[in-house]
Coordinates of C-alpha atoms in Angstrom, one line a residue:
M1 CA 62.8 -28.6 201.5
G2 CA 60.7 -29.8 198.5
A3 CA 58.2 -26.9 199.0
R4 CA 61.1 -24.4 199.2
H5 CA 62.6 -25.7 195.9
R6 CA 59.1 -25.5 194.3
G7 CA 58.7 -21.8 195.4
D8 CA 62.2 -20.9 194.0
G9 CA 61.3 -22.6 190.8
A10 CA 58.1 -20.6 190.5
A11 CA 59.9 -17.3 191.1
M12 CA 62.5 -18.2 188.5
A13 CA 59.8 -19.0 186.0
A14 CA 58.1 -15.6 186.6
L15 CA 61.3 -13.6 185.9
P16 CA 61.0 -13.9 182.1
V17 CA 57.4 -12.8 182.2
L18 CA 58.3 -9.7 184.3
A19 CA 61.2 -8.9 182.0
L20 CA 58.8 -9.2 179.0
L21 CA 56.3 -6.9 180.7
L22 CA 59.1 -4.3 181.4
L23 CA 60.2 -4.4 177.8
L24 CA 56.6 -3.9 176.6
L25 CA 56.2 -0.9 178.9
A26 CA 59.5 0.6 177.7
A27 CA 58.5 0.0 174.1
W28 CA 55.1 1.6 174.7
G29 CA 56.3 4.7 176.5
G30 CA 59.7 4.9 174.8
P31 CA 59.1 7.2 171.8
G32 CA 57.0 9.7 173.8
A33 CA 59.6 9.8 176.6
A34 CA 62.4 10.2 174.1
A35 CA 60.6 13.0 172.2
Q36 CA 59.9 14.8 175.5
K37 CA 63.6 14.4 176.4
R38 CA 64.7 15.8 173.1
K39 CA 62.2 18.7 173.5
E40 CA 63.7 19.5 176.9
M41 CA 67.2 19.4 175.5
V42 CA 66.4 21.7 172.6
L43 CA 64.7 24.1 175.0
S44 CA 67.6 24.0 177.4
E45 CA 70.0 24.8 174.5
K46 CA 68.0 27.7 173.3
V47 CA 67.7 29.2 176.7
S48 CA 71.4 28.7 177.4
Q49 CA 72.2 30.4 174.0
L50 CA 70.0 33.4 174.7
M51 CA 71.4 33.8 178.2
E52 CA 74.9 33.8 176.9
W53 CA 74.1 36.4 174.3
A54 CA 72.1 38.5 176.9
S55 CA 75.1 38.5 179.2
K56 CA 77.2 40.1 176.5
R57 CA 74.6 42.5 175.1
S58 CA 71.2 43.5 176.5
V59 CA 69.6 43.6 173.1
I60 CA 70.3 40.5 171.1
R61 CA 70.8 41.2 167.3
M62 CA 69.1 38.5 165.2
N63 CA 69.1 37.6 161.5
G64 CA 66.5 35.5 159.8
D65 CA 67.9 32.2 160.9
K66 CA 68.2 33.1 164.6
F67 CA 64.7 34.6 164.6
R68 CA 63.1 31.5 163.1
R69 CA 65.1 29.2 165.4
L70 CA 64.9 31.0 168.7
V71 CA 61.7 33.1 168.4
K72 CA 59.3 31.4 166.0
A73 CA 60.1 27.7 166.4
P74 CA 58.9 25.7 169.4
P75 CA 59.6 24.7 172.1
R76 CA 59.8 28.0 174.0
N77 CA 59.0 28.9 177.6
Y78 CA 60.2 32.5 177.4
S79 CA 58.9 35.7 175.9
V80 CA 60.9 37.7 173.4
I81 CA 60.4 41.4 172.8
V82 CA 61.6 42.2 169.3
M83 CA 62.2 45.6 167.8
F84 CA 62.1 45.6 164.0
T85 CA 64.1 48.5 162.8
A86 CA 66.3 50.0 160.1
L87 CA 69.4 51.6 161.7
Q88 CA 71.7 51.7 158.7
P89 CA 72.6 55.3 157.7
H90 CA 71.4 55.0 154.1
R91 CA 67.9 54.2 155.4
Q92 CA 67.7 57.7 156.9
C93 CA 65.3 56.5 159.7
V94 CA 65.8 59.2 162.4
V95 CA 62.9 57.7 164.4
C96 CA 64.6 54.3 164.4
K97 CA 67.7 55.7 166.1
Q98 CA 65.7 57.6 168.7
A99 CA 63.6 54.5 169.4
D100 CA 66.7 52.4 169.6
E101 CA 68.2 54.6 172.4
E102 CA 65.0 54.2 174.5
Y103 CA 64.9 50.4 173.8
Q104 CA 68.5 50.0 174.9
I105 CA 67.7 51.9 178.1
L106 CA 64.8 49.5 178.8
A107 CA 66.8 46.4 178.0
N108 CA 69.7 47.5 180.2
S109 CA 67.4 48.2 183.0
W110 CA 66.1 44.7 182.8
R111 CA 69.5 43.1 182.3
Y112 CA 71.2 44.7 185.3
S113 CA 68.2 44.5 187.7
S114 CA 68.2 42.0 190.6
A115 CA 65.0 40.5 189.2
F116 CA 66.6 39.4 185.9
T117 CA 65.6 35.9 184.8
N118 CA 65.3 33.9 181.6
K119 CA 61.5 34.6 181.4
I120 CA 61.9 37.4 178.9
F121 CA 64.6 38.5 176.4
F122 CA 65.0 41.6 174.3
A123 CA 66.0 41.3 170.6
M124 CA 66.4 43.3 167.5
V125 CA 66.0 42.6 163.8
D126 CA 67.4 45.1 161.4
F127 CA 66.0 45.3 158.0
D128 CA 69.4 45.0 156.3
E129 CA 70.2 41.9 158.4
G130 CA 66.8 40.2 158.3
S131 CA 64.7 41.4 155.4
D132 CA 63.3 37.9 155.0
V133 CA 61.8 38.3 158.5
F134 CA 60.0 41.5 157.5
Q135 CA 58.6 39.7 154.4
M136 CA 57.5 36.7 156.5
L137 CA 55.6 39.0 158.9
N138 CA 54.3 41.2 156.1
M139 CA 55.9 44.2 157.9
N140 CA 56.3 47.4 155.9
S141 CA 57.2 50.0 158.6
A142 CA 59.9 50.6 161.2
P143 CA 60.4 50.8 164.0
T144 CA 57.9 48.2 165.3
F145 CA 57.8 46.4 168.6
I146 CA 56.2 43.0 168.9
N147 CA 56.0 40.6 171.9
F148 CA 56.3 37.0 171.0
P149 CA 54.7 35.2 174.0
A150 CA 56.0 32.0 175.6
K151 CA 52.9 30.2 174.4
G152 CA 50.9 30.7 171.3
K153 CA 51.2 33.4 168.6
P154 CA 51.3 37.1 169.1
K155 CA 47.9 38.7 169.5
R156 CA 46.7 42.2 168.6
G157 CA 47.8 43.7 171.9
D158 CA 51.3 42.2 171.4
T159 CA 52.1 44.8 168.8
Y160 CA 53.1 48.1 170.5
E161 CA 51.1 51.2 169.4
L162 CA 54.1 53.4 168.7
Q163 CA 52.1 56.3 167.2
V164 CA 49.8 56.5 170.2
R165 CA 52.1 55.8 173.1
G166 CA 55.5 57.0 171.9
F167 CA 58.7 55.1 172.3
A168 CA 59.9 56.4 175.7
A169 CA 61.4 53.6 177.8
E170 CA 58.8 54.1 180.6
Q171 CA 55.9 53.6 178.1
L172 CA 57.6 50.5 176.7
A173 CA 58.0 49.1 180.2
R174 CA 54.3 49.5 181.0
W175 CA 53.4 47.7 177.8
V176 CA 55.9 44.9 178.6
A177 CA 54.4 44.5 182.1
D178 CA 50.9 44.4 180.6
R179 CA 51.9 41.6 178.1
T180 CA 54.3 39.5 180.1
D181 CA 53.7 40.4 183.8
V182 CA 57.3 41.3 184.1
N183 CA 57.7 44.7 185.8
I184 CA 60.9 46.6 184.8
R185 CA 62.0 49.7 186.7
V186 CA 63.6 51.9 184.1
I187 CA 66.9 53.4 185.2
R188 CA 68.2 56.1 182.9
P189 CA 71.9 57.2 182.7
P190 CA 72.4 60.4 184.7
N191 CA 71.6 63.6 182.7
Y192 CA 73.2 66.7 184.0
A193 CA 71.7 69.1 181.4
G194 CA 68.8 70.1 183.7
P195 CA 70.8 70.9 186.8
L196 CA 73.4 72.8 184.6
M197 CA 70.7 74.9 183.0
L198 CA 69.1 75.6 186.4
G199 CA 72.5 76.6 187.8
L200 CA 73.1 78.9 184.7
L201 CA 69.8 80.6 185.2
L202 CA 70.4 81.2 188.9
A203 CA 73.8 82.5 188.1
V204 CA 72.4 84.9 185.5
I205 CA 69.7 86.1 187.9
G206 CA 72.3 86.5 190.7
G207 CA 74.7 88.4 188.4
L208 CA 71.9 90.8 187.4
V209 CA 70.9 91.4 191.0
Y210 CA 74.6 91.9 192.0
L211 CA 75.3 94.3 189.1
R212 CA 72.1 96.3 189.6
G213 CA 71.7 96.0 193.3
S214 CA 71.0 99.6 193.6
N215 CA 68.3 99.6 190.9
L216 CA 65.9 96.6 190.9
D217 CA 63.2 98.2 188.8
F218 CA 63.8 95.7 186.1
L219 CA 62.1 93.1 188.3
Y220 CA 59.0 95.1 188.1
N221 CA 59.0 95.4 184.3
K222 CA 55.5 94.3 183.2
T223 CA 56.5 93.8 179.6
G224 CA 59.3 91.4 180.6
W225 CA 57.1 89.3 182.9
A226 CA 54.3 89.3 180.3
F227 CA 56.6 88.1 177.6
A228 CA 57.9 85.3 179.9
A229 CA 54.4 84.2 180.8
L230 CA 53.3 84.3 177.2
C231 CA 56.2 82.0 176.2
F232 CA 55.3 79.6 178.9
V233 CA 51.6 79.5 177.9
L234 CA 52.5 79.0 174.2
A235 CA 54.8 76.1 175.1
M236 CA 52.2 74.4 177.2
T237 CA 49.3 74.9 174.9
S238 CA 51.3 73.5 171.9
G239 CA 51.8 70.2 173.6
Q240 CA 55.4 70.3 175.1
M241 CA 54.3 68.6 178.3
W242 CA 52.7 65.8 176.3
N243 CA 56.0 65.3 174.4
H244 CA 57.9 65.2 177.7
I245 CA 55.6 62.5 179.1
R246 CA 55.0 60.3 176.0
G247 CA 58.3 60.8 174.1
P248 CA 56.9 60.8 170.5
P249 CA 59.1 60.8 167.4
Y250 CA 60.0 64.1 165.8
A251 CA 58.4 63.1 162.5
H252 CA 57.5 60.0 160.5
K253 CA 59.1 59.0 157.2
N254 CA 57.3 56.5 155.0
P255 CA 59.9 53.8 154.2
H256 CA 58.4 53.1 150.8
T257 CA 57.7 56.6 149.4
G258 CA 60.2 58.5 151.5
Q259 CA 57.6 61.1 152.3
V260 CA 58.0 62.8 155.7
N261 CA 54.9 63.5 157.8
Y262 CA 55.2 66.3 160.4
I263 CA 51.5 66.2 161.4
H264 CA 50.1 63.0 162.9
G265 CA 46.9 61.9 161.3
S266 CA 45.2 60.9 164.5
S267 CA 43.7 63.0 167.3
Q268 CA 45.2 60.6 169.9
A269 CA 48.9 61.3 169.1
Q270 CA 51.3 64.0 167.8
F271 CA 54.8 64.4 166.6
V272 CA 57.4 66.8 168.1
A273 CA 57.6 68.7 164.9
E274 CA 53.8 69.1 165.1
T275 CA 54.2 70.8 168.4
H276 CA 56.7 73.2 167.0
I277 CA 54.4 74.0 164.1
V278 CA 51.4 74.6 166.4
L279 CA 53.6 76.8 168.6
L280 CA 54.6 78.9 165.6
F281 CA 51.0 79.3 164.5
N282 CA 49.8 80.2 168.0
G283 CA 52.6 82.7 168.2
G284 CA 51.6 84.3 164.9
V285 CA 48.0 84.7 166.1
T286 CA 49.2 86.2 169.4
L287 CA 51.5 88.6 167.6
G288 CA 48.6 89.7 165.3
M289 CA 46.4 90.4 168.4
V290 CA 49.2 92.4 170.0
L291 CA 49.6 94.5 166.8
L292 CA 45.8 95.1 166.8
H293 CA 45.9 96.2 170.4
E294 CA 48.8 98.6 169.8
A295 CA 47.1 100.0 166.7
A296 CA 44.0 100.8 168.8
T297 CA 45.8 102.3 171.9
S298 CA 49.1 103.8 170.8
D299 CA 49.7 107.5 170.2
M300 CA 51.4 107.0 166.8
D301 CA 50.2 108.8 163.7
V302 CA 47.2 107.4 161.9
G303 CA 49.2 106.0 158.9
K304 CA 51.4 103.8 161.1
R305 CA 48.4 102.6 163.1
K306 CA 46.6 101.6 159.9
I307 CA 49.7 99.6 158.8
M308 CA 49.8 97.9 162.2
C309 CA 46.1 97.1 162.0
I310 CA 46.3 95.6 158.6
A311 CA 49.4 93.6 159.6
G312 CA 47.6 92.4 162.7
I313 CA 44.5 91.3 160.8
G314 CA 46.6 89.5 158.2
L315 CA 48.6 87.6 160.8
V316 CA 45.5 86.5 162.7
V317 CA 43.6 85.4 159.6
L318 CA 46.6 83.6 158.1
F319 CA 47.8 81.7 161.1
F320 CA 44.3 80.9 162.4
S321 CA 43.5 79.5 159.0
W322 CA 46.6 77.2 159.2
L323 CA 45.7 76.2 162.8
L324 CA 42.2 75.2 161.7
S325 CA 43.6 73.2 158.8
V326 CA 45.8 71.2 161.2
F327 CA 42.8 70.6 163.4
R328 CA 40.8 69.3 160.4
S329 CA 43.6 67.0 159.4
K330 CA 43.6 65.4 162.8
Y331 CA 39.8 65.4 163.5
H332 CA 38.5 63.8 160.3
G333 CA 35.0 64.8 159.4
Y334 CA 35.3 68.3 161.0
P335 CA 33.1 70.4 158.7
Y336 CA 34.5 73.9 159.1
S337 CA 37.4 75.5 157.4
F338 CA 38.7 79.1 156.8
L339 CA 40.6 80.2 153.7
M340 CA 42.3 76.9 153.2
S341 CA 41.3 73.2 153.7

């Protein structure tokens, strides 16, 4: 009995020491644990807020305060793709509106996909709603796409090369996959323009065959087929297929000077307007060559043939000179020019 009482007394005496040790351990790890808990709570609130906004709108509109709090400030375990744009009508940014349409398609494809998670969000900062953000990032052009990764600051590859790759949703999706490892299958709204145009063409052809069923000589018209083939060749050589694949902007307007550029300054990209200009120049050269051929082979009187010859030479010289000047503006350092530089 005495030994038992002595053991209980020793245990009772050890309790204050254990309690003191626990208090010391709590005091030692307390601030760090509390800070980590606060960090987790802030992160949870930010993710919950972003998920709530994303459930209402695929592209989250942000002002300066939201951008600094949810995109720039830690903690963050998610990536944010931000489009910096200027959509207000008085800004007259046509490219911004076109890029916004493609950006909305990409964001909607992600938002309504079965793989949607809180790993990545799509946001937008309009210049009129967040000019302070533009100043903070030293940004002077729009639209611009930047990926803000979950860890660290954006690197060079996190800024999308709009002038080179265009703003088509499919191109944006490839860039997002490269920067975030999130693969997005772009789903576009149904477009019935193509099937309608095909149906109209077939209807016209069918109508011609029906009306002229007894005389189908028009199908063997060499001039008609040559004209159709020429139009197709001119369209392809001017870059229409590149536009269809890359989806470049029609032109670029400098937000500071207001100057509109229709010719891209790089040999690696082009504008839609540039395609139309090159198509016109190629057509002018072709028309000049046709006039020269007719002047040499037709049975018209000599005076008319001379006029056709002079007109043909003038068209070839003028439009070829313009084509060469466009080439020089894109391939810097090209030494040759003709009539104009």
